[in-house]
């Protein structure tokens, strides 16, 4: 609580100065004689400043509280999944609340203007075609704001999650109030509206954990010594810094016309590590096969028949 008070006092300075200025001017204006239109204009300006002071102060309090909560929650945390969950949740809720406070502040300011207030009252009173048009125009913004709240609570995605959508693979880099930025594997950025993740299917590769399984396939000759290949496969995995030690297995998954299909499964801490691990295992095992068991590599067999085949029994020879 003491830290929150210190931070708040440090940041509340500008809005507090504005509030004290408005309060001081208000006291002075009350002591002045009323002079018609100019007096009303000064009063409107003071009300305008007071509304800004309230909105600014509320936004400052929300930002300060969320920052302190995040720092305390993430302090000493080694669980990256929990850290990303908290970071996504607090940031999304903070932006939604700040947007709402800003919208309320702006609405209150506009309602202090007589012409705008009269237009707003007539608009709500009619509630006809104009109201419907405004609702339709605001639908994308409102749907993304609602999706932002849903996303903060349900969290189908988090900052740092690795996702596959629209045929593109990437990492969640930013989650803003109305859109999400995905950093693709080739460093391009895909910008997606928040509502997409609540309305359309996508793949989240790190939903429960950042660990992921990778697979490598080899197509080898029937003469391949499977046990020796399996032992070498495990030896390569154990010597690799990219393997997390969870899953490592090699099986014959198919027998084709001229080759055996071998599949190696291995786990890694992230999709990037999994990709590098699969490349490493694939290259090292092929190099070992070429040196140790070259006959295990795919071969094409051809049987050559003699030029004078034996006669078919019962056939008449002329």
CSV table of N, CA and C in Angstrom, one decimal, residues 6 13 18 21 30 43 51 72 107 109 129 157 162 165 178 180 183 185 192 234 269 290 293 300 312:
chain,number,residue,atom,x,y,z
A,6,UNK,N,3.2,6.1,-2.8
A,6,UNK,CA,4.3,6.8,-3.4
A,6,UNK,C,4.2,7.0,-4.9
A,13,UNK,N,0.7,14.2,-9.9
A,13,UNK,CA,1.0,15.6,-9.8
A,13,UNK,C,0.3,16.5,-10.9
A,18,UNK,N,-4.0,20.6,-12.0
A,18,UNK,CA,-5.1,21.1,-12.8
A,18,UNK,C,-6.3,21.2,-11.8
A,21,UNK,N,-6.0,24.2,-9.7
A,21,UNK,CA,-6.2,25.4,-10.4
A,21,UNK,C,-7.7,25.7,-10.7
A,30,UNK,N,-16.6,32.8,-7.9
A,30,UNK,CA,-17.8,32.9,-7.0
A,30,UNK,C,-17.8,34.3,-6.4
A,43,UNK,N,-17.7,29.7,-16.2
A,43,UNK,CA,-18.2,28.6,-15.5
A,43,UNK,C,-18.2,27.3,-16.3
A,51,UNK,N,-14.0,18.1,-15.1
A,51,UNK,CA,-14.3,16.8,-15.7
A,51,UNK,C,-13.0,16.2,-16.2
A,72,UNK,N,4.6,-7.0,-8.6
A,72,UNK,CA,4.5,-7.8,-7.4
A,72,UNK,C,4.2,-9.3,-7.8
A,107,UNK,N,-17.6,11.9,-23.1
A,107,UNK,CA,-19.1,12.1,-23.2
A,107,UNK,C,-19.5,13.2,-22.2
A,109,UNK,N,-17.8,15.7,-21.1
A,109,UNK,CA,-17.4,17.0,-21.7
A,109,UNK,C,-18.4,17.5,-22.7
A,129,UNK,N,-34.0,5.8,-37.2
A,129,UNK,CA,-33.0,5.4,-38.1
A,129,UNK,C,-31.6,5.9,-37.8
A,157,UNK,N,-5.7,-16.8,-26.0
A,157,UNK,CA,-4.3,-16.5,-26.4
A,157,UNK,C,-3.7,-15.6,-25.3
A,162,UNK,N,2.3,-19.1,-29.3
A,162,UNK,CA,2.6,-19.4,-30.7
A,162,UNK,C,1.4,-20.0,-31.3
A,165,UNK,N,-2.8,-19.4,-37.6
A,165,UNK,CA,-4.1,-19.0,-38.1
A,165,UNK,C,-4.0,-18.5,-39.6
A,178,UNK,N,-8.2,-3.2,-29.5
A,178,UNK,CA,-9.1,-3.7,-30.5
A,178,UNK,C,-8.4,-4.7,-31.5
A,180,UNK,N,-4.8,-7.5,-32.4
A,180,UNK,CA,-3.7,-8.3,-31.9
A,180,UNK,C,-2.6,-8.3,-33.0
A,183,UNK,N,3.6,-11.8,-34.8
A,183,UNK,CA,4.9,-11.8,-35.4
A,183,UNK,C,5.1,-13.1,-36.1
A,185,UNK,N,6.9,-16.1,-38.7
A,185,UNK,CA,8.2,-16.7,-38.7
A,185,UNK,C,9.2,-16.0,-39.5
A,192,UNK,N,-4.6,-8.6,-36.5
A,192,UNK,CA,-5.9,-9.3,-36.5
A,192,UNK,C,-6.8,-8.7,-35.5
A,234,UNK,N,18.5,-42.2,-29.9
A,234,UNK,CA,18.4,-41.8,-28.5
A,234,UNK,C,19.8,-41.2,-28.1
A,269,UNK,N,11.4,-27.5,-25.5
A,269,UNK,CA,10.8,-26.5,-24.6
A,269,UNK,C,9.9,-25.5,-25.4
A,290,UNK,N,25.1,-43.0,-43.4
A,290,UNK,CA,26.0,-43.1,-44.6
A,290,UNK,C,27.3,-43.6,-44.3
A,293,UNK,N,26.1,-47.6,-41.9
A,293,UNK,CA,25.2,-48.6,-42.6
A,293,UNK,C,24.7,-48.0,-44.0
A,300,UNK,N,17.2,-49.1,-55.2
A,300,UNK,CA,16.3,-49.7,-56.1
A,300,UNK,C,16.9,-51.0,-56.6
A,312,UNK,N,8.2,-72.9,-71.3
A,312,UNK,CA,7.1,-73.2,-70.5
A,312,UNK,C,6.7,-74.6,-70.7
